[in-house]
Structure formats: C-alpha cells, structure tokens
C-alpha cells in the first residue's frame, strides 16, 4: 500500500457525493450542526453519532434491497 493512500479516499466521485449527501441528511436528522468543510468545533461523540447512524441507514437500505422491497 502506498504511503500517500488514504482509507477515506473514494475512487468514484459519484459515491463521494452520495456519501456527503447522506452525511448531511443524517446530521440534520439527528440535530448535529455539521457543515461543509471544517467541523473541528464538534465533539467526537457528535461526529461518531453521524457516522454510526449513516452505517445503520446503509444497512437498512441494503436489507430492503436484499428483501426485494
């Protein structure tokens, strides 16, 4: 693995845009004042809750898709 690679780098620009939209949607739903750009003013708990809820929503969407709904 190259030293300049990043685990958070998205190879597909459309996927990054979709993840950014989901992140903002989730933050709005759970009341975290997330903004585009720097969010160092947020606590790790706030940021973690956004990430955790994003995973929950993605799993639910995948389960619906697998169930044919």
Short mmCIF file of N, CA and C in Angstrom, two decimals:
data_model
loop_
_atom_site.label_atom_id
_atom_site.label_comp_id
_atom_site.label_asym_id
_atom_site.label_seq_id
_atom_site.Cartn_x
_atom_site.Cartn_y
_atom_site.Cartn_z
N UNK A 1 0.85 -1.18 0.00
CA UNK A 1 0.00 0.00 0.00
C UNK A 1 0.89 1.24 0.00
N UNK A 2 0.60 2.17 -0.85
CA UNK A 2 1.39 3.39 -0.95
C UNK A 2 1.22 4.25 0.29
N UNK A 3 2.28 4.96 0.65
CA UNK A 3 2.22 5.77 1.87
C UNK A 3 1.31 6.97 1.73
N UNK A 4 0.98 7.37 0.50
CA UNK A 4 0.11 8.53 0.31
C UNK A 4 -1.35 8.15 0.14
N UNK A 5 -1.67 6.88 0.27
CA UNK A 5 -3.07 6.47 0.13
C UNK A 5 -3.82 6.72 1.43
N UNK A 6 -5.12 6.83 1.33
CA UNK A 6 -5.95 7.11 2.50
C UNK A 6 -7.14 6.18 2.49
N UNK A 7 -7.49 5.66 3.65
CA UNK A 7 -8.64 4.76 3.73
C UNK A 7 -9.94 5.50 3.49
N UNK A 8 -9.94 6.82 3.65
CA UNK A 8 -11.17 7.58 3.45
C UNK A 8 -11.28 8.13 2.03
N UNK A 9 -10.31 7.83 1.18
CA UNK A 9 -10.35 8.30 -0.20
C UNK A 9 -11.35 7.48 -0.99
N UNK A 10 -12.21 8.15 -1.72
CA UNK A 10 -13.21 7.48 -2.55
C UNK A 10 -12.74 7.51 -3.99
N UNK A 11 -12.73 6.35 -4.64
CA UNK A 11 -12.26 6.27 -6.02
C UNK A 11 -13.33 6.70 -7.01
N UNK A 12 -14.58 6.65 -6.63
CA UNK A 12 -15.68 7.01 -7.53
C UNK A 12 -16.28 8.33 -7.07
N UNK A 13 -16.10 9.40 -7.86
CA UNK A 13 -16.61 10.71 -7.43
C UNK A 13 -18.09 10.71 -7.09
N UNK A 14 -18.90 9.96 -7.85
CA UNK A 14 -20.34 9.92 -7.57
C UNK A 14 -20.62 9.31 -6.21
N UNK A 15 -19.82 8.35 -5.80
CA UNK A 15 -20.00 7.72 -4.50
C UNK A 15 -19.67 8.71 -3.39
N UNK A 16 -18.63 9.50 -3.57
CA UNK A 16 -18.28 10.52 -2.57
C UNK A 16 -19.40 11.53 -2.42
N UNK A 17 -19.96 11.96 -3.54
CA UNK A 17 -21.06 12.92 -3.49
C UNK A 17 -22.27 12.33 -2.76
N UNK A 18 -22.58 11.06 -3.04
CA UNK A 18 -23.71 10.40 -2.38
C UNK A 18 -23.45 10.27 -0.88
N UNK A 19 -22.23 9.92 -0.50
CA UNK A 19 -21.90 9.80 0.92
C UNK A 19 -21.97 11.16 1.62
N UNK A 20 -21.52 12.20 0.93
CA UNK A 20 -21.61 13.55 1.52
C UNK A 20 -23.06 13.96 1.72
N UNK A 21 -23.93 13.64 0.74
CA UNK A 21 -25.35 13.96 0.88
C UNK A 21 -25.96 13.19 2.05
N UNK A 22 -25.62 11.90 2.16
CA UNK A 22 -26.13 11.08 3.25
C UNK A 22 -25.64 11.62 4.59
N UNK A 23 -24.38 12.01 4.65
CA UNK A 23 -23.81 12.55 5.90
C UNK A 23 -24.57 13.80 6.34
N UNK A 24 -24.83 14.70 5.40
CA UNK A 24 -25.54 15.93 5.75
C UNK A 24 -26.99 15.64 6.14
N UNK A 25 -27.63 14.70 5.44
CA UNK A 25 -29.01 14.30 5.76
C UNK A 25 -29.09 13.73 7.17
N UNK A 26 -28.16 12.83 7.49
CA UNK A 26 -28.14 12.21 8.81
C UNK A 26 -27.88 13.25 9.90
N UNK A 27 -26.91 14.12 9.68
CA UNK A 27 -26.60 15.15 10.67
C UNK A 27 -27.82 16.01 10.94
N UNK A 28 -28.54 16.35 9.90
CA UNK A 28 -29.75 17.16 10.05
C UNK A 28 -30.81 16.39 10.84
N UNK A 29 -30.97 15.10 10.53
CA UNK A 29 -31.98 14.28 11.21
C UNK A 29 -31.71 14.16 12.70
N UNK A 30 -30.45 14.04 13.08
CA UNK A 30 -30.14 13.82 14.50
C UNK A 30 -29.72 15.10 15.22
N UNK A 31 -29.79 16.24 14.51
CA UNK A 31 -29.55 17.52 15.15
C UNK A 31 -28.10 17.89 15.38
N UNK A 32 -27.18 17.33 14.59
CA UNK A 32 -25.77 17.69 14.70
C UNK A 32 -25.50 18.81 13.70
N UNK A 33 -24.97 19.94 14.16
CA UNK A 33 -24.75 21.10 13.28
C UNK A 33 -23.52 20.93 12.38
N UNK A 34 -23.56 19.95 11.50
CA UNK A 34 -22.47 19.66 10.59
C UNK A 34 -22.49 20.65 9.43
N UNK A 35 -21.32 21.08 9.02
CA UNK A 35 -21.24 21.99 7.87
C UNK A 35 -20.24 21.43 6.87
N UNK A 36 -20.30 21.91 5.64
CA UNK A 36 -19.29 21.53 4.66
C UNK A 36 -17.98 22.18 5.06
N UNK A 37 -16.91 21.42 5.00
CA UNK A 37 -15.61 21.97 5.39
C UNK A 37 -15.24 21.58 6.81
N UNK A 38 -14.61 22.49 7.51
CA UNK A 38 -14.07 22.25 8.85
C UNK A 38 -15.18 22.07 9.88
N UNK A 39 -15.07 20.99 10.66
CA UNK A 39 -16.04 20.73 11.72
C UNK A 39 -15.34 20.42 13.04
N UNK A 40 -14.18 21.05 13.25
CA UNK A 40 -13.41 20.81 14.47
C UNK A 40 -14.09 21.29 15.73
N UNK A 41 -15.14 22.08 15.58
CA UNK A 41 -15.89 22.56 16.73
C UNK A 41 -16.84 21.51 17.28
N UNK A 42 -17.06 20.43 16.55
CA UNK A 42 -17.96 19.37 17.00
C UNK A 42 -17.20 18.38 17.88
N UNK A 43 -17.91 17.75 18.79
CA UNK A 43 -17.28 16.75 19.66
C UNK A 43 -17.13 15.44 18.91
N UNK A 44 -16.27 14.58 19.42
CA UNK A 44 -16.11 13.26 18.80
C UNK A 44 -17.40 12.46 18.93
N UNK A 45 -18.17 12.68 19.99
CA UNK A 45 -19.45 12.00 20.14
C UNK A 45 -20.43 12.43 19.05
N UNK A 46 -20.46 13.73 18.75
CA UNK A 46 -21.34 14.22 17.69
C UNK A 46 -20.94 13.62 16.34
N UNK A 47 -19.65 13.68 16.03
CA UNK A 47 -19.18 13.12 14.76
C UNK A 47 -19.42 11.62 14.70
N UNK A 48 -19.17 10.94 15.81
CA UNK A 48 -19.38 9.49 15.85
C UNK A 48 -20.83 9.11 15.68
N UNK A 49 -21.73 9.93 16.22
CA UNK A 49 -23.16 9.61 16.07
C UNK A 49 -23.59 9.74 14.62
N UNK A 50 -23.01 10.70 13.89
CA UNK A 50 -23.33 10.84 12.47
C UNK A 50 -22.85 9.60 11.72
N UNK A 51 -21.60 9.19 11.95
CA UNK A 51 -21.06 8.01 11.27
C UNK A 51 -21.83 6.74 11.61
N UNK A 52 -22.16 6.58 12.88
CA UNK A 52 -22.89 5.39 13.30
C UNK A 52 -24.28 5.31 12.69
N UNK A 53 -24.95 6.45 12.63
CA UNK A 53 -26.30 6.47 12.06
C UNK A 53 -26.26 6.27 10.55
N UNK A 54 -25.17 6.76 9.92
CA UNK A 54 -25.00 6.53 8.48
C UNK A 54 -24.91 5.03 8.20
N UNK A 55 -24.13 4.33 9.00
CA UNK A 55 -23.97 2.88 8.83
C UNK A 55 -25.31 2.19 9.03
N UNK A 56 -26.05 2.59 10.06
CA UNK A 56 -27.36 2.00 10.33
C UNK A 56 -28.29 2.16 9.12
N UNK A 57 -28.33 3.38 8.55
CA UNK A 57 -29.19 3.63 7.39
C UNK A 57 -28.75 2.82 6.17
N UNK A 58 -27.43 2.68 5.97
CA UNK A 58 -26.94 1.90 4.84
C UNK A 58 -27.29 0.42 4.99
N UNK A 59 -27.17 -0.09 6.20
CA UNK A 59 -27.53 -1.50 6.44
C UNK A 59 -29.02 -1.70 6.20
N UNK A 60 -29.86 -0.80 6.70
CA UNK A 60 -31.30 -0.91 6.49
C UNK A 60 -31.64 -0.87 5.00
N UNK A 61 -30.99 0.01 4.25
CA UNK A 61 -31.25 0.10 2.81
C UNK A 61 -30.82 -1.19 2.11
N UNK A 62 -29.69 -1.75 2.50
CA UNK A 62 -29.22 -3.00 1.89
C UNK A 62 -30.17 -4.15 2.22
N UNK A 63 -30.65 -4.20 3.45
CA UNK A 63 -31.59 -5.25 3.84
C UNK A 63 -32.87 -5.16 3.03
N UNK A 64 -33.36 -3.91 2.83
CA UNK A 64 -34.57 -3.74 2.00
C UNK A 64 -34.32 -4.20 0.57
N UNK A 65 -33.16 -3.85 0.04
CA UNK A 65 -32.83 -4.25 -1.32
C UNK A 65 -32.74 -5.77 -1.44
N UNK A 66 -32.14 -6.42 -0.45
CA UNK A 66 -31.99 -7.87 -0.48
C UNK A 66 -33.33 -8.57 -0.32
N UNK A 67 -34.27 -7.91 0.37
CA UNK A 67 -35.60 -8.48 0.55
C UNK A 67 -36.49 -8.22 -0.67
N UNK A 68 -35.97 -7.46 -1.61
CA UNK A 68 -36.73 -7.18 -2.84
C UNK A 68 -37.77 -6.10 -2.69
N UNK A 69 -37.58 -5.20 -1.74
CA UNK A 69 -38.57 -4.15 -1.49
C UNK A 69 -38.10 -2.84 -2.09
#
